[in-house]
Amino acid sequence: LATRLTSALADENVRWADGIEKLTAERHLLIGDVLLASAFISYIGPFTKKYREELLMEHYLPFLETAAAGERVPMSETPDPRAILTNEAEVAQWNSEG
């Protein structure tokens, strides 16, 4: 039992190390990703999916491309507010609830 527990914890340590490495590499992207997610919650959330996507793609993302004194606000290559605000399990639960 102790051997299995030690082995499981070692595997978990590898997973955590990978997660930390990924977060460290993407840390500078949080500025734009969180800015976009907060704008999504504040201003875009109540609208239909079609209109939300239109606002994101035609207004918000183009604005963030030049918002920092003509430079792109640091954000993920393909920013997705839902990915910042939720996880796959949460979305699956919403889908199952209708």
mmCIF file of N, CA and C in Angstrom:
data_model
loop_
_atom_site.group_PDB
_atom_site.id
_atom_site.type_symbol
_atom_site.label_atom_id
_atom_site.label_comp_id
_atom_site.label_asym_id
_atom_site.label_seq_id
_atom_site.Cartn_x
_atom_site.Cartn_y
_atom_site.Cartn_z
ATOM 1 N N LEU A 1 0.831 -1.196 0.000
ATOM 2 C CA LEU A 1 0.000 0.000 0.000
ATOM 3 C C LEU A 1 0.876 1.262 0.000
ATOM 4 N N ALA A 2 1.895 1.270 0.839
ATOM 5 C CA ALA A 2 2.785 2.433 0.917
ATOM 6 C C ALA A 2 3.525 2.634 -0.399
ATOM 7 N N THR A 3 3.899 1.555 -1.060
ATOM 8 C CA THR A 3 4.610 1.649 -2.335
ATOM 9 C C THR A 3 3.706 2.249 -3.406
ATOM 10 N N ARG A 4 2.453 1.807 -3.440
ATOM 11 C CA ARG A 4 1.506 2.365 -4.417
ATOM 12 C C ARG A 4 1.267 3.846 -4.161
ATOM 13 N N LEU A 5 1.134 4.209 -2.901
ATOM 14 C CA LEU A 5 0.919 5.613 -2.554
ATOM 15 C C LEU A 5 2.128 6.453 -2.956
ATOM 16 N N THR A 6 3.315 5.995 -2.673
ATOM 17 C CA THR A 6 4.535 6.708 -3.042
ATOM 18 C C THR A 6 4.639 6.861 -4.556
ATOM 19 N N SER A 7 4.313 5.799 -5.266
ATOM 20 C CA SER A 7 4.342 5.843 -6.734
ATOM 21 C C SER A 7 3.326 6.846 -7.270
ATOM 22 N N ALA A 8 2.129 6.824 -6.705
ATOM 23 C CA ALA A 8 1.086 7.758 -7.148
ATOM 24 C C ALA A 8 1.500 9.200 -6.883
ATOM 25 N N LEU A 9 2.101 9.433 -5.736
ATOM 26 C CA LEU A 9 2.554 10.790 -5.409
ATOM 27 C C LEU A 9 3.683 11.237 -6.321
ATOM 28 N N ALA A 10 4.549 10.335 -6.716
ATOM 29 C CA ALA A 10 5.636 10.675 -7.644
ATOM 30 C C ALA A 10 5.066 11.076 -8.997
ATOM 31 N N ASP A 11 4.057 10.333 -9.470
ATOM 32 C CA ASP A 11 3.399 10.682 -10.731
ATOM 33 C C ASP A 11 2.729 12.051 -10.638
ATOM 34 N N GLU A 12 2.112 12.304 -9.504
ATOM 35 C CA GLU A 12 1.451 13.595 -9.289
ATOM 36 C C GLU A 12 2.469 14.726 -9.281
ATOM 37 N N ASN A 13 3.635 14.477 -8.732
ATOM 38 C CA ASN A 13 4.709 15.474 -8.700
ATOM 39 C C ASN A 13 5.119 15.855 -10.124
ATOM 40 N N VAL A 14 5.194 14.883 -11.020
ATOM 41 C CA VAL A 14 5.540 15.155 -12.417
ATOM 42 C C VAL A 14 4.464 16.029 -13.055
ATOM 43 N N ARG A 15 3.209 15.694 -12.802
ATOM 44 C CA ARG A 15 2.101 16.472 -13.364
ATOM 45 C C ARG A 15 2.131 17.909 -12.858
ATOM 46 N N TRP A 16 2.370 18.074 -11.561
ATOM 47 C CA TRP A 16 2.452 19.420 -10.996
ATOM 48 C C TRP A 16 3.621 20.200 -11.586
ATOM 49 N N ALA A 17 4.748 19.553 -11.749
ATOM 50 C CA ALA A 17 5.926 20.218 -12.320
ATOM 51 C C ALA A 17 5.642 20.682 -13.746
ATOM 52 N N ASP A 18 4.956 19.838 -14.521
ATOM 53 C CA ASP A 18 4.584 20.237 -15.884
ATOM 54 C C ASP A 18 3.641 21.439 -15.858
ATOM 55 N N GLY A 19 2.681 21.417 -14.939
ATOM 56 C CA GLY A 19 1.743 22.531 -14.811
ATOM 57 C C GLY A 19 2.432 23.829 -14.435
ATOM 58 N N ILE A 20 3.369 23.751 -13.513
ATOM 59 C CA ILE A 20 4.118 24.937 -13.084
ATOM 60 C C ILE A 20 4.944 25.491 -14.237
ATOM 61 N N GLU A 21 5.568 24.600 -14.992
ATOM 62 C CA GLU A 21 6.372 25.025 -16.143
ATOM 63 C C GLU A 21 5.511 25.737 -17.178
ATOM 64 N N LYS A 22 4.336 25.187 -17.441
ATOM 65 C CA LYS A 22 3.420 25.800 -18.414
ATOM 66 C C LYS A 22 2.944 27.166 -17.926
ATOM 67 N N LEU A 23 2.543 27.249 -16.656
ATOM 68 C CA LEU A 23 2.066 28.524 -16.111
ATOM 69 C C LEU A 23 3.166 29.578 -16.097
ATOM 70 N N THR A 24 4.382 29.173 -15.787
ATOM 71 C CA THR A 24 5.503 30.113 -15.784
ATOM 72 C C THR A 24 5.741 30.670 -17.183
ATOM 73 N N ALA A 25 5.671 29.792 -18.186
ATOM 74 C CA ALA A 25 5.891 30.229 -19.562
ATOM 75 C C ALA A 25 4.784 31.158 -20.053
ATOM 76 N N GLU A 26 3.566 30.962 -19.562
ATOM 77 C CA GLU A 26 2.423 31.746 -20.036
ATOM 78 C C GLU A 26 2.047 32.898 -19.106
ATOM 79 N N ARG A 27 2.825 33.134 -18.079
ATOM 80 C CA ARG A 27 2.494 34.144 -17.076
ATOM 81 C C ARG A 27 2.278 35.530 -17.684
ATOM 82 N N HIS A 28 3.108 35.931 -18.626
ATOM 83 C CA HIS A 28 2.992 37.268 -19.213
ATOM 84 C C HIS A 28 1.735 37.419 -20.076
ATOM 85 N N LEU A 29 1.110 36.308 -20.447
ATOM 86 C CA LEU A 29 -0.106 36.369 -21.267
ATOM 87 C C LEU A 29 -1.356 36.629 -20.438
ATOM 88 N N LEU A 30 -1.252 36.517 -19.130
ATOM 89 C CA LEU A 30 -2.417 36.695 -18.261
ATOM 90 C C LEU A 30 -3.028 38.085 -18.384
ATOM 91 N N ILE A 31 -2.216 39.081 -18.646
ATOM 92 C CA ILE A 31 -2.710 40.454 -18.728
ATOM 93 C C ILE A 31 -3.856 40.555 -19.729
ATOM 94 N N GLY A 32 -3.603 40.176 -20.957
ATOM 95 C CA GLY A 32 -4.631 40.274 -21.989
ATOM 96 C C GLY A 32 -5.734 39.250 -21.834
ATOM 97 N N ASP A 33 -5.386 38.019 -21.428
ATOM 98 C CA ASP A 33 -6.395 36.980 -21.272
ATOM 99 C C ASP A 33 -7.419 37.355 -20.199
ATOM 100 N N VAL A 34 -6.929 37.853 -19.065
ATOM 101 C CA VAL A 34 -7.836 38.235 -17.980
ATOM 102 C C VAL A 34 -8.602 39.509 -18.337
ATOM 103 N N LEU A 35 -7.958 40.431 -19.022
ATOM 104 C CA LEU A 35 -8.652 41.637 -19.481
ATOM 105 C C LEU A 35 -9.814 41.261 -20.400
ATOM 106 N N LEU A 36 -9.569 40.370 -21.332
ATOM 107 C CA LEU A 36 -10.611 39.929 -22.248
ATOM 108 C C LEU A 36 -11.712 39.179 -21.501
ATOM 109 N N ALA A 37 -11.339 38.309 -20.563
ATOM 110 C CA ALA A 37 -12.333 37.552 -19.792
ATOM 111 C C ALA A 37 -13.198 38.483 -18.943
ATOM 112 N N SER A 38 -12.595 39.498 -18.343
ATOM 113 C CA SER A 38 -13.381 40.425 -17.518
ATOM 114 C C SER A 38 -14.303 41.284 -18.378
ATOM 115 N N ALA A 39 -13.853 41.668 -19.561
ATOM 116 C CA ALA A 39 -14.723 42.405 -20.479
ATOM 117 C C ALA A 39 -15.874 41.513 -20.938
ATOM 118 N N PHE A 40 -15.568 40.246 -21.155
ATOM 119 C CA PHE A 40 -16.592 39.283 -21.556
ATOM 120 C C PHE A 40 -17.682 39.205 -20.497
ATOM 121 N N ILE A 41 -17.286 39.066 -19.242
ATOM 122 C CA ILE A 41 -18.259 38.977 -18.150
ATOM 123 C C ILE A 41 -19.049 40.274 -18.025
ATOM 124 N N SER A 42 -18.357 41.400 -18.064
ATOM 125 C CA SER A 42 -18.989 42.695 -17.811
ATOM 126 C C SER A 42 -19.899 43.169 -18.932
ATOM 127 N N TYR A 43 -19.476 42.974 -20.174
ATOM 128 C CA TYR A 43 -20.183 43.614 -21.275
ATOM 129 C C TYR A 43 -20.785 42.660 -22.299
ATOM 130 N N ILE A 44 -20.209 41.480 -22.495
ATOM 131 C CA ILE A 44 -20.638 40.616 -23.588
ATOM 132 C C ILE A 44 -21.528 39.473 -23.110
ATOM 133 N N GLY A 45 -21.338 39.042 -21.880
ATOM 134 C CA GLY A 45 -22.015 37.859 -21.358
ATOM 135 C C GLY A 45 -23.508 37.735 -21.592
ATOM 136 N N PRO A 46 -24.289 38.792 -21.418
ATOM 137 C CA PRO A 46 -25.746 38.645 -21.527
ATOM 138 C C PRO A 46 -26.277 38.397 -22.948
ATOM 139 N N PHE A 47 -25.457 38.582 -23.959
ATOM 140 C CA PHE A 47 -25.930 38.473 -25.336
ATOM 141 C C PHE A 47 -25.934 37.027 -25.831
ATOM 142 N N THR A 48 -26.528 36.818 -26.988
ATOM 143 C CA THR A 48 -26.567 35.488 -27.590
ATOM 144 C C THR A 48 -25.159 35.060 -28.005
ATOM 145 N N LYS A 49 -24.977 33.756 -28.174
ATOM 146 C CA LYS A 49 -23.661 33.237 -28.545
ATOM 147 C C LYS A 49 -23.168 33.853 -29.852
ATOM 148 N N LYS A 50 -24.048 33.944 -30.832
ATOM 149 C CA LYS A 50 -23.668 34.497 -32.133
ATOM 150 C C LYS A 50 -23.183 35.947 -31.994
ATOM 151 N N TYR A 51 -23.921 36.752 -31.237
ATOM 152 C CA TYR A 51 -23.551 38.153 -31.063
ATOM 153 C C TYR A 51 -22.284 38.293 -30.212
ATOM 154 N N ARG A 52 -22.127 37.436 -29.188
ATOM 155 C CA ARG A 52 -20.900 37.458 -28.369
ATOM 156 C C ARG A 52 -19.679 37.201 -29.241
ATOM 157 N N GLU A 53 -19.772 36.184 -30.094
ATOM 158 C CA GLU A 53 -18.645 35.857 -30.972
ATOM 159 C C GLU A 53 -18.355 37.000 -31.942
ATOM 160 N N GLU A 54 -19.398 37.637 -32.441
ATOM 161 C CA GLU A 54 -19.202 38.781 -33.337
ATOM 162 C C GLU A 54 -18.494 39.920 -32.600
ATOM 163 N N LEU A 55 -18.945 40.226 -31.400
ATOM 164 C CA LEU A 55 -18.297 41.283 -30.623
ATOM 165 C C LEU A 55 -16.834 40.954 -30.342
ATOM 166 N N LEU A 56 -16.559 39.713 -29.947
ATOM 167 C CA LEU A 56 -15.186 39.312 -29.676
ATOM 168 C C LEU A 56 -14.298 39.447 -30.904
ATOM 169 N N MET A 57 -14.738 38.852 -32.006
ATOM 170 C CA MET A 57 -13.895 38.766 -33.194
ATOM 171 C C MET A 57 -13.784 40.080 -33.969
ATOM 172 N N GLU A 58 -14.835 40.885 -33.962
ATOM 173 C CA GLU A 58 -14.837 42.091 -34.789
ATOM 174 C C GLU A 58 -14.546 43.376 -34.023
ATOM 175 N N HIS A 59 -14.649 43.332 -32.693
ATOM 176 C CA HIS A 59 -14.453 44.562 -31.932
ATOM 177 C C HIS A 59 -13.378 44.429 -30.851
ATOM 178 N N TYR A 60 -13.566 43.475 -29.925
ATOM 179 C CA TYR A 60 -12.664 43.381 -28.779
ATOM 180 C C TYR A 60 -11.260 42.939 -29.174
ATOM 181 N N LEU A 61 -11.136 41.841 -29.908
ATOM 182 C CA LEU A 61 -9.798 41.356 -30.283
ATOM 183 C C LEU A 61 -9.061 42.337 -31.188
ATOM 184 N N PRO A 62 -9.703 42.902 -32.206
ATOM 185 C CA PRO A 62 -8.987 43.907 -32.999
ATOM 186 C C PRO A 62 -8.530 45.109 -32.159
ATOM 187 N N PHE A 63 -9.352 45.519 -31.188
ATOM 188 C CA PHE A 63 -8.960 46.621 -30.315
ATOM 189 C C PHE A 63 -7.716 46.254 -29.501
ATOM 190 N N LEU A 64 -7.695 45.038 -28.942
ATOM 191 C CA LEU A 64 -6.562 44.618 -28.123
ATOM 192 C C LEU A 64 -5.287 44.422 -28.939
ATOM 193 N N GLU A 65 -5.422 44.274 -30.234
ATOM 194 C CA GLU A 65 -4.244 44.140 -31.099
ATOM 195 C C GLU A 65 -3.430 45.434 -31.154
ATOM 196 N N THR A 66 -4.069 46.577 -30.903
ATOM 197 C CA THR A 66 -3.366 47.860 -30.985
ATOM 198 C C THR A 66 -3.589 48.740 -29.751
ATOM 199 N N ALA A 67 -4.129 48.188 -28.682
ATOM 200 C CA ALA A 67 -4.518 48.992 -27.517
ATOM 201 C C ALA A 67 -3.345 49.509 -26.698
ATOM 202 N N ALA A 68 -2.220 48.837 -26.720
ATOM 203 C CA ALA A 68 -1.078 49.237 -25.890
ATOM 204 C C ALA A 68 -0.152 50.153 -26.692
ATOM 205 N N ALA A 69 -0.577 51.384 -26.870
ATOM 206 C CA ALA A 69 0.212 52.374 -27.614
ATOM 207 C C ALA A 69 0.592 51.847 -28.994
ATOM 208 N N GLY A 70 -0.381 51.236 -29.655
ATOM 209 C CA GLY A 70 -0.152 50.708 -30.991
ATOM 210 C C GLY A 70 0.377 49.290 -31.014
ATOM 211 N N GLU A 71 0.702 48.759 -29.860
ATOM 212 C CA GLU A 71 1.224 47.388 -29.755
ATOM 213 C C GLU A 71 0.122 46.442 -29.293
ATOM 214 N N ARG A 72 0.343 45.177 -29.525
ATOM 215 C CA ARG A 72 -0.600 44.145 -29.103
ATOM 216 C C ARG A 72 -0.519 43.953 -27.587
ATOM 217 N N VAL A 73 -1.670 43.915 -26.928
ATOM 218 C CA VAL A 73 -1.705 43.580 -25.505
ATOM 219 C C VAL A 73 -1.278 42.120 -25.383
ATOM 220 N N PRO A 74 -0.340 41.802 -24.478
ATOM 221 C CA PRO A 74 0.091 40.407 -24.339
ATOM 222 C C PRO A 74 -1.085 39.506 -23.979
ATOM 223 N N MET A 75 -1.359 38.534 -24.826
ATOM 224 C CA MET A 75 -2.435 37.569 -24.580
ATOM 225 C C MET A 75 -2.150 36.311 -25.383
ATOM 226 N N SER A 76 -2.888 35.272 -25.101
ATOM 227 C CA SER A 76 -2.706 34.011 -25.808
ATOM 228 C C SER A 76 -2.872 34.215 -27.301
ATOM 229 N N GLU A 77 -2.272 33.322 -28.060
ATOM 230 C CA GLU A 77 -2.358 33.412 -29.520
ATOM 231 C C GLU A 77 -3.814 33.369 -29.988
ATOM 232 N N THR A 78 -4.604 32.503 -29.396
ATOM 233 C CA THR A 78 -6.041 32.431 -29.696
ATOM 234 C C THR A 78 -6.790 32.557 -28.372
ATOM 235 N N PRO A 79 -6.960 33.774 -27.878
ATOM 236 C CA PRO A 79 -7.592 33.968 -26.570
ATOM 237 C C PRO A 79 -9.046 33.517 -26.569
ATOM 238 N N ASP A 80 -9.436 32.864 -25.492
ATOM 239 C CA ASP A 80 -10.799 32.360 -25.346
ATOM 240 C C ASP A 80 -11.258 32.626 -23.917
ATOM 241 N N PRO A 81 -12.158 33.582 -23.728
ATOM 242 C CA PRO A 81 -12.609 33.912 -22.372
ATOM 243 C C PRO A 81 -13.195 32.714 -21.642
ATOM 244 N N ARG A 82 -13.885 31.829 -22.366
ATOM 245 C CA ARG A 82 -14.473 30.658 -21.710
ATOM 246 C C ARG A 82 -13.400 29.747 -21.136
ATOM 247 N N ALA A 83 -12.257 29.649 -21.795
ATOM 248 C CA ALA A 83 -11.167 28.808 -21.288
ATOM 249 C C ALA A 83 -10.582 29.396 -20.003
ATOM 250 N N ILE A 84 -10.590 30.715 -19.875
ATOM 251 C CA ILE A 84 -10.100 31.369 -18.659
ATOM 252 C C ILE A 84 -11.107 31.199 -17.522
ATOM 253 N N LEU A 85 -12.390 31.284 -17.852
ATOM 254 C CA LEU A 85 -13.437 31.324 -16.837
ATOM 255 C C LEU A 85 -13.975 29.964 -16.426
ATOM 256 N N THR A 86 -13.762 28.928 -17.228
ATOM 257 C CA THR A 86 -14.335 27.619 -16.946
ATOM 258 C C THR A 86 -13.313 26.520 -17.204
ATOM 259 N N ASN A 87 -13.750 25.298 -16.996
ATOM 260 C CA ASN A 87 -12.945 24.138 -17.380
ATOM 261 C C ASN A 87 -13.867 23.138 -18.081
ATOM 262 N N GLU A 88 -13.293 22.099 -18.642
ATOM 263 C CA GLU A 88 -14.080 21.149 -19.430
ATOM 264 C C GLU A 88 -15.160 20.465 -18.604
ATOM 265 N N ALA A 89 -14.870 20.155 -17.352
ATOM 266 C CA ALA A 89 -15.847 19.485 -16.493
ATOM 267 C C ALA A 89 -17.065 20.375 -16.252
ATOM 268 N N GLU A 90 -16.825 21.667 -16.040
ATOM 269 C CA GLU A 90 -17.919 22.604 -15.811
ATOM 270 C C GLU A 90 -18.811 22.728 -17.050
ATOM 271 N N VAL A 91 -18.195 22.841 -18.201
ATOM 272 C CA VAL A 91 -18.952 22.943 -19.460
ATOM 273 C C VAL A 91 -19.751 21.672 -19.702
ATOM 274 N N ALA A 92 -19.161 20.512 -19.427
ATOM 275 C CA ALA A 92 -19.868 19.245 -19.594
ATOM 276 C C ALA A 92 -21.077 19.171 -18.667
ATOM 277 N N GLN A 93 -20.916 19.662 -17.452
ATOM 278 C CA GLN A 93 -22.030 19.679 -16.500
ATOM 279 C C GLN A 93 -23.151 20.588 -16.997
ATOM 280 N N TRP A 94 -22.804 21.768 -17.504
ATOM 281 C CA TRP A 94 -23.814 22.680 -18.034
ATOM 282 C C TRP A 94 -24.562 22.025 -19.190
ATOM 283 N N ASN A 95 -23.807 21.354 -20.085
ATOM 284 C CA ASN A 95 -24.443 20.700 -21.230
ATOM 285 C C ASN A 95 -25.385 19.594 -20.797
ATOM 286 N N SER A 96 -25.023 18.863 -19.751
ATOM 287 C CA SER A 96 -25.888 17.779 -19.280
ATOM 288 C C SER A 96 -27.136 18.318 -18.596
ATOM 289 N N GLU A 97 -27.043 19.513 -18.033
ATOM 290 C CA GLU A 97 -28.186 20.127 -17.358
ATOM 291 C C GLU A 97 -29.120 20.840 -18.329
ATOM 292 N N GLY A 98 -28.647 21.032 -19.558
ATOM 293 C CA GLY A 98 -29.487 21.680 -20.567
ATOM 294 C C GLY A 98 -29.260 23.094 -20.624
#
